[in-house]
Amino acid sequence: MKNSIDFYLKQLSPLVGGTITGLVRTGPGDGAQADELYGLSITLPDGGKRTLILLSDDEGNGPGSFEICK
């Protein structure tokens, strides 16, 4: 049975084999409640570039969190 994790893994799969080449930020948005977001710049094996912005939820209305595991 497919679930939401499968959906997100499919979305992330084109980044496999890429190299993190920088850090990005969106800059503050308009209004008092508009958060600045952050993420990663990724260079793909074929030379293409993608930006991965970390969000708190699917609506993208807040900064995200992450965990680093060994």
PDB file of N, CA and C in Angstrom:
ATOM      1  N   MET A   1       0.838  -1.186   0.000  1.00  0.00           N
ATOM      2  CA  MET A   1       0.000   0.000   0.000  1.00  0.00           C
ATOM      3  C   MET A   1       0.882   1.248   0.000  1.00  0.00           C
ATOM      4  N   LYS A   2       0.591   2.149  -0.905  1.00  0.00           N
ATOM      5  CA  LYS A   2       1.343   3.405  -0.974  1.00  0.00           C
ATOM      6  C   LYS A   2       0.837   4.349   0.104  1.00  0.00           C
ATOM      7  N   ASN A   3       1.735   5.154   0.611  1.00  0.00           N
ATOM      8  CA  ASN A   3       1.349   6.147   1.603  1.00  0.00           C
ATOM      9  C   ASN A   3       2.075   7.456   1.323  1.00  0.00           C
ATOM     10  N   SER A   4       1.920   8.421   2.207  1.00  0.00           N
ATOM     11  CA  SER A   4       2.512   9.734   1.972  1.00  0.00           C
ATOM     12  C   SER A   4       4.036   9.681   1.952  1.00  0.00           C
ATOM     13  N   ILE A   5       4.647   8.767   2.690  1.00  0.00           N
ATOM     14  CA  ILE A   5       6.101   8.657   2.674  1.00  0.00           C
ATOM     15  C   ILE A   5       6.586   8.260   1.283  1.00  0.00           C
ATOM     16  N   ASP A   6       5.891   7.335   0.634  1.00  0.00           N
ATOM     17  CA  ASP A   6       6.249   6.953  -0.734  1.00  0.00           C
ATOM     18  C   ASP A   6       6.174   8.149  -1.677  1.00  0.00           C
ATOM     19  N   PHE A   7       5.169   8.977  -1.509  1.00  0.00           N
ATOM     20  CA  PHE A   7       5.018  10.180  -2.327  1.00  0.00           C
ATOM     21  C   PHE A   7       6.239  11.089  -2.172  1.00  0.00           C
ATOM     22  N   TYR A   8       6.645  11.342  -0.921  1.00  0.00           N
ATOM     23  CA  TYR A   8       7.775  12.241  -0.685  1.00  0.00           C
ATOM     24  C   TYR A   8       9.092  11.625  -1.146  1.00  0.00           C
ATOM     25  N   LEU A   9       9.268  10.325  -0.967  1.00  0.00           N
ATOM     26  CA  LEU A   9      10.488   9.686  -1.450  1.00  0.00           C
ATOM     27  C   LEU A   9      10.589   9.777  -2.970  1.00  0.00           C
ATOM     28  N   LYS A  10       9.473   9.642  -3.673  1.00  0.00           N
ATOM     29  CA  LYS A  10       9.477   9.787  -5.125  1.00  0.00           C
ATOM     30  C   LYS A  10       9.876  11.215  -5.519  1.00  0.00           C
ATOM     31  N   GLN A  11       9.389  12.202  -4.766  1.00  0.00           N
ATOM     32  CA  GLN A  11       9.735  13.591  -5.050  1.00  0.00           C
ATOM     33  C   GLN A  11      11.228  13.853  -4.828  1.00  0.00           C
ATOM     34  N   LEU A  12      11.822  13.183  -3.838  1.00  0.00           N
ATOM     35  CA  LEU A  12      13.231  13.380  -3.511  1.00  0.00           C
ATOM     36  C   LEU A  12      14.179  12.557  -4.380  1.00  0.00           C
ATOM     37  N   SER A  13      13.686  11.513  -5.018  1.00  0.00           N
ATOM     38  CA  SER A  13      14.564  10.580  -5.736  1.00  0.00           C
ATOM     39  C   SER A  13      15.426  11.230  -6.825  1.00  0.00           C
ATOM     40  N   PRO A  14      14.984  12.278  -7.526  1.00  0.00           N
ATOM     41  CA  PRO A  14      15.871  12.885  -8.526  1.00  0.00           C
ATOM     42  C   PRO A  14      17.121  13.536  -7.924  1.00  0.00           C
ATOM     43  N   LEU A  15      17.128  13.750  -6.616  1.00  0.00           N
ATOM     44  CA  LEU A  15      18.275  14.380  -5.964  1.00  0.00           C
ATOM     45  C   LEU A  15      19.363  13.375  -5.597  1.00  0.00           C
ATOM     46  N   VAL A  16      19.048  12.079  -5.667  1.00  0.00           N
ATOM     47  CA  VAL A  16      20.013  11.041  -5.297  1.00  0.00           C
ATOM     48  C   VAL A  16      21.230  11.128  -6.219  1.00  0.00           C
ATOM     49  N   GLY A  17      22.409  11.128  -5.629  1.00  0.00           N
ATOM     50  CA  GLY A  17      23.645  11.239  -6.392  1.00  0.00           C
ATOM     51  C   GLY A  17      24.100  12.672  -6.568  1.00  0.00           C
ATOM     52  N   GLY A  18      23.256  13.614  -6.182  1.00  0.00           N
ATOM     53  CA  GLY A  18      23.622  15.017  -6.266  1.00  0.00           C
ATOM     54  C   GLY A  18      24.568  15.413  -5.143  1.00  0.00           C
ATOM     55  N   THR A  19      25.128  16.591  -5.277  1.00  0.00           N
ATOM     56  CA  THR A  19      26.051  17.123  -4.281  1.00  0.00           C
ATOM     57  C   THR A  19      25.502  18.432  -3.742  1.00  0.00           C
ATOM     58  N   ILE A  20      25.492  18.557  -2.426  1.00  0.00           N
ATOM     59  CA  ILE A  20      25.080  19.826  -1.821  1.00  0.00           C
ATOM     60  C   ILE A  20      26.192  20.823  -2.084  1.00  0.00           C
ATOM     61  N   THR A  21      25.863  21.883  -2.799  1.00  0.00           N
ATOM     62  CA  THR A  21      26.882  22.851  -3.198  1.00  0.00           C
ATOM     63  C   THR A  21      26.672  24.229  -2.585  1.00  0.00           C
ATOM     64  N   GLY A  22      25.625  24.377  -1.803  1.00  0.00           N
ATOM     65  CA  GLY A  22      25.410  25.672  -1.170  1.00  0.00           C
ATOM     66  C   GLY A  22      24.188  25.660  -0.280  1.00  0.00           C
ATOM     67  N   LEU A  23      24.047  26.728   0.448  1.00  0.00           N
ATOM     68  CA  LEU A  23      22.901  26.960   1.307  1.00  0.00           C
ATOM     69  C   LEU A  23      22.106  28.117   0.735  1.00  0.00           C
ATOM     70  N   VAL A  24      20.790  28.067   0.849  1.00  0.00           N
ATOM     71  CA  VAL A  24      19.945  29.113   0.286  1.00  0.00           C
ATOM     72  C   VAL A  24      18.980  29.633   1.343  1.00  0.00           C
ATOM     73  N   ARG A  25      18.504  30.830   1.097  1.00  0.00           N
ATOM     74  CA  ARG A  25      17.458  31.416   1.933  1.00  0.00           C
ATOM     75  C   ARG A  25      16.523  32.207   1.043  1.00  0.00           C
ATOM     76  N   THR A  26      15.265  32.241   1.425  1.00  0.00           N
ATOM     77  CA  THR A  26      14.277  32.890   0.576  1.00  0.00           C
ATOM     78  C   THR A  26      14.239  34.391   0.775  1.00  0.00           C
ATOM     79  N   GLY A  27      14.710  34.868   1.888  1.00  0.00           N
ATOM     80  CA  GLY A  27      14.540  36.271   2.242  1.00  0.00           C
ATOM     81  C   GLY A  27      13.184  36.414   2.907  1.00  0.00           C
ATOM     82  N   PRO A  28      13.039  37.407   3.756  1.00  0.00           N
ATOM     83  CA  PRO A  28      11.754  37.563   4.449  1.00  0.00           C
ATOM     84  C   PRO A  28      10.634  37.886   3.479  1.00  0.00           C
ATOM     85  N   GLY A  29       9.459  37.357   3.756  1.00  0.00           N
ATOM     86  CA  GLY A  29       8.294  37.645   2.928  1.00  0.00           C
ATOM     87  C   GLY A  29       7.624  38.930   3.364  1.00  0.00           C
ATOM     88  N   ASP A  30       6.510  39.229   2.741  1.00  0.00           N
ATOM     89  CA  ASP A  30       5.742  40.425   3.085  1.00  0.00           C
ATOM     90  C   ASP A  30       4.869  40.147   4.300  1.00  0.00           C
ATOM     91  N   GLY A  31       4.719  41.124   5.145  1.00  0.00           N
ATOM     92  CA  GLY A  31       3.824  40.996   6.291  1.00  0.00           C
ATOM     93  C   GLY A  31       4.535  40.514   7.541  1.00  0.00           C
ATOM     94  N   ALA A  32       3.916  40.750   8.665  1.00  0.00           N
ATOM     95  CA  ALA A  32       4.504  40.431   9.951  1.00  0.00           C
ATOM     96  C   ALA A  32       4.618  38.927  10.184  1.00  0.00           C
ATOM     97  N   GLN A  33       3.761  38.131   9.585  1.00  0.00           N
ATOM     98  CA  GLN A  33       3.760  36.684   9.809  1.00  0.00           C
ATOM     99  C   GLN A  33       4.575  35.910   8.777  1.00  0.00           C
ATOM    100  N   ALA A  34       5.175  36.581   7.818  1.00  0.00           N
ATOM    101  CA  ALA A  34       5.895  35.904   6.744  1.00  0.00           C
ATOM    102  C   ALA A  34       7.293  35.516   7.209  1.00  0.00           C
ATOM    103  N   ASP A  35       7.549  34.219   7.326  1.00  0.00           N
ATOM    104  CA  ASP A  35       8.846  33.719   7.767  1.00  0.00           C
ATOM    105  C   ASP A  35       9.804  33.596   6.606  1.00  0.00           C
ATOM    106  N   GLU A  36      11.080  33.740   6.921  1.00  0.00           N
ATOM    107  CA  GLU A  36      12.115  33.450   5.942  1.00  0.00           C
ATOM    108  C   GLU A  36      12.385  31.949   5.996  1.00  0.00           C
ATOM    109  N   LEU A  37      12.542  31.316   4.846  1.00  0.00           N
ATOM    110  CA  LEU A  37      12.796  29.886   4.775  1.00  0.00           C
ATOM    111  C   LEU A  37      14.225  29.632   4.320  1.00  0.00           C
ATOM    112  N   TYR A  38      14.691  28.410   4.538  1.00  0.00           N
ATOM    113  CA  TYR A  38      16.064  28.062   4.184  1.00  0.00           C
ATOM    114  C   TYR A  38      16.088  26.692   3.528  1.00  0.00           C
ATOM    115  N   GLY A  39      17.223  26.373   2.911  1.00  0.00           N
ATOM    116  CA  GLY A  39      17.318  25.088   2.252  1.00  0.00           C
ATOM    117  C   GLY A  39      18.702  24.832   1.691  1.00  0.00           C
ATOM    118  N   LEU A  40      18.752  23.942   0.712  1.00  0.00           N
ATOM    119  CA  LEU A  40      20.006  23.479   0.139  1.00  0.00           C
ATOM    120  C   LEU A  40      20.019  23.683  -1.371  1.00  0.00           C
ATOM    121  N   SER A  41      21.167  24.035  -1.895  1.00  0.00           N
ATOM    122  CA  SER A  41      21.387  24.067  -3.330  1.00  0.00           C
ATOM    123  C   SER A  41      22.095  22.767  -3.684  1.00  0.00           C
ATOM    124  N   ILE A  42      21.556  22.027  -4.648  1.00  0.00           N
ATOM    125  CA  ILE A  42      22.067  20.709  -4.990  1.00  0.00           C
ATOM    126  C   ILE A  42      22.431  20.685  -6.473  1.00  0.00           C
ATOM    127  N   THR A  43      23.657  20.241  -6.765  1.00  0.00           N
ATOM    128  CA  THR A  43      24.096  20.052  -8.141  1.00  0.00           C
ATOM    129  C   THR A  43      23.967  18.571  -8.475  1.00  0.00           C
ATOM    130  N   LEU A  44      23.218  18.288  -9.529  1.00  0.00           N
ATOM    131  CA  LEU A  44      22.947  16.914  -9.940  1.00  0.00           C
ATOM    132  C   LEU A  44      24.111  16.351 -10.748  1.00  0.00           C
ATOM    133  N   PRO A  45      24.206  15.015 -10.856  1.00  0.00           N
ATOM    134  CA  PRO A  45      25.301  14.414 -11.627  1.00  0.00           C
ATOM    135  C   PRO A  45      25.396  14.906 -13.072  1.00  0.00           C
ATOM    136  N   ASP A  46      24.252  15.274 -13.684  1.00  0.00           N
ATOM    137  CA  ASP A  46      24.276  15.758 -15.070  1.00  0.00           C
ATOM    138  C   ASP A  46      24.577  17.252 -15.174  1.00  0.00           C
ATOM    139  N   GLY A  47      24.884  17.892 -14.032  1.00  0.00           N
ATOM    140  CA  GLY A  47      25.210  19.317 -14.025  1.00  0.00           C
ATOM    141  C   GLY A  47      24.027  20.215 -13.737  1.00  0.00           C
ATOM    142  N   GLY A  48      22.811  19.672 -13.774  1.00  0.00           N
ATOM    143  CA  GLY A  48      21.635  20.466 -13.437  1.00  0.00           C
ATOM    144  C   GLY A  48      21.656  20.868 -11.970  1.00  0.00           C
ATOM    145  N   LYS A  49      20.903  21.869 -11.652  1.00  0.00           N
ATOM    146  CA  LYS A  49      20.843  22.361 -10.273  1.00  0.00           C
ATOM    147  C   LYS A  49      19.401  22.363  -9.790  1.00  0.00           C
ATOM    148  N   ARG A  50      19.216  22.049  -8.526  1.00  0.00           N
ATOM    149  CA  ARG A  50      17.910  22.094  -7.882  1.00  0.00           C
ATOM    150  C   ARG A  50      18.069  22.781  -6.550  1.00  0.00           C
ATOM    151  N   THR A  51      17.000  23.387  -6.072  1.00  0.00           N
ATOM    152  CA  THR A  51      16.967  24.006  -4.759  1.00  0.00           C
ATOM    153  C   THR A  51      15.932  23.281  -3.920  1.00  0.00           C
ATOM    154  N   LEU A  52      16.333  22.847  -2.744  1.00  0.00           N
ATOM    155  CA  LEU A  52      15.439  22.166  -1.825  1.00  0.00           C
ATOM    156  C   LEU A  52      15.178  23.097  -0.652  1.00  0.00           C
ATOM    157  N   ILE A  53      13.949  23.588  -0.535  1.00  0.00           N
ATOM    158  CA  ILE A  53      13.553  24.460   0.570  1.00  0.00           C
ATOM    159  C   ILE A  53      12.883  23.601   1.631  1.00  0.00           C
ATOM    160  N   LEU A  54      13.268  23.769   2.859  1.00  0.00           N
ATOM    161  CA  LEU A  54      12.703  22.995   3.960  1.00  0.00           C
ATOM    162  C   LEU A  54      11.485  23.713   4.521  1.00  0.00           C
ATOM    163  N   LEU A  55      10.363  23.022   4.550  1.00  0.00           N
ATOM    164  CA  LEU A  55       9.099  23.592   4.997  1.00  0.00           C
ATOM    165  C   LEU A  55       8.605  22.871   6.242  1.00  0.00           C
ATOM    166  N   SER A  56       7.759  23.532   6.997  1.00  0.00           N
ATOM    167  CA  SER A  56       7.215  22.887   8.191  1.00  0.00           C
ATOM    168  C   SER A  56       6.032  21.999   7.864  1.00  0.00           C
ATOM    169  N   ASP A  57       5.352  22.272   6.761  1.00  0.00           N
ATOM    170  CA  ASP A  57       4.191  21.481   6.371  1.00  0.00           C
ATOM    171  C   ASP A  57       3.929  21.674   4.884  1.00  0.00           C
ATOM    172  N   ASP A  58       2.971  20.966   4.351  1.00  0.00           N
ATOM    173  CA  ASP A  58       2.719  21.018   2.910  1.00  0.00           C
ATOM    174  C   ASP A  58       2.303  22.395   2.412  1.00  0.00           C
ATOM    175  N   GLU A  59       1.717  23.205   3.272  1.00  0.00           N
ATOM    176  CA  GLU A  59       1.315  24.544   2.848  1.00  0.00           C
ATOM    177  C   GLU A  59       2.508  25.480   2.743  1.00  0.00           C
ATOM    178  N   GLY A  60       3.624  25.127   3.389  1.00  0.00           N
ATOM    179  CA  GLY A  60       4.816  25.968   3.319  1.00  0.00           C
ATOM    180  C   GLY A  60       4.674  27.269   4.074  1.00  0.00           C
ATOM    181  N   ASN A  61       3.907  27.265   5.149  1.00  0.00           N
ATOM    182  CA  ASN A  61       3.666  28.528   5.851  1.00  0.00           C
ATOM    183  C   ASN A  61       4.488  28.676   7.127  1.00  0.00           C
ATOM    184  N   GLY A  62       5.660  28.075   7.157  1.00  0.00           N
ATOM    185  CA  GLY A  62       6.539  28.255   8.311  1.00  0.00           C
ATOM    186  C   GLY A  62       7.891  27.630   8.052  1.00  0.00           C
ATOM    187  N   PRO A  63       8.888  27.994   8.850  1.00  0.00           N
ATOM    188  CA  PRO A  63      10.212  27.413   8.673  1.00  0.00           C
ATOM    189  C   PRO A  63      10.208  25.946   9.073  1.00  0.00           C
ATOM    190  N   GLY A  64      11.114  25.173   8.498  1.00  0.00           N
ATOM    191  CA  GLY A  64      11.158  23.752   8.757  1.00  0.00           C
ATOM    192  C   GLY A  64      12.146  23.370   9.841  1.00  0.00           C
ATOM    193  N   SER A  65      12.222  22.104  10.108  1.00  0.00           N
ATOM    194  CA  SER A  65      13.209  21.579  11.028  1.00  0.00           C
ATOM    195  C   SER A  65      13.838  20.366  10.373  1.00  0.00           C
ATOM    196  N   PHE A  66      14.947  19.904  10.914  1.00  0.00           N
ATOM    197  CA  PHE A  66      15.617  18.749  10.366  1.00  0.00           C
ATOM    198  C   PHE A  66      16.361  18.033  11.467  1.00  0.00           C
ATOM    199  N   GLU A  67      16.804  16.840  11.142  1.00  0.00           N
ATOM    200  CA  GLU A  67      17.584  16.040  12.074  1.00  0.00           C
ATOM    201  C   GLU A  67      18.777  15.497  11.327  1.00  0.00           C
ATOM    202  N   ILE A  68      19.935  15.534  11.961  1.00  0.00           N
ATOM    203  CA  ILE A  68      21.150  14.964  11.367  1.00  0.00           C
ATOM    204  C   ILE A  68      21.437  13.679  12.112  1.00  0.00           C
ATOM    205  N   CYS A  69      21.507  12.570  11.377  1.00  0.00           N
ATOM    206  CA  CYS A  69      21.781  11.254  11.968  1.00  0.00           C
ATOM    207  C   CYS A  69      23.102  10.728  11.456  1.00  0.00           C
ATOM    208  N   LYS A  70      23.821  10.000  12.297  1.00  0.00           N
ATOM    209  CA  LYS A  70      25.084   9.378  11.869  1.00  0.00           C
ATOM    210  C   LYS A  70      24.820   8.028  11.287  1.00  0.00           C
TER     211      LYS A  70
END
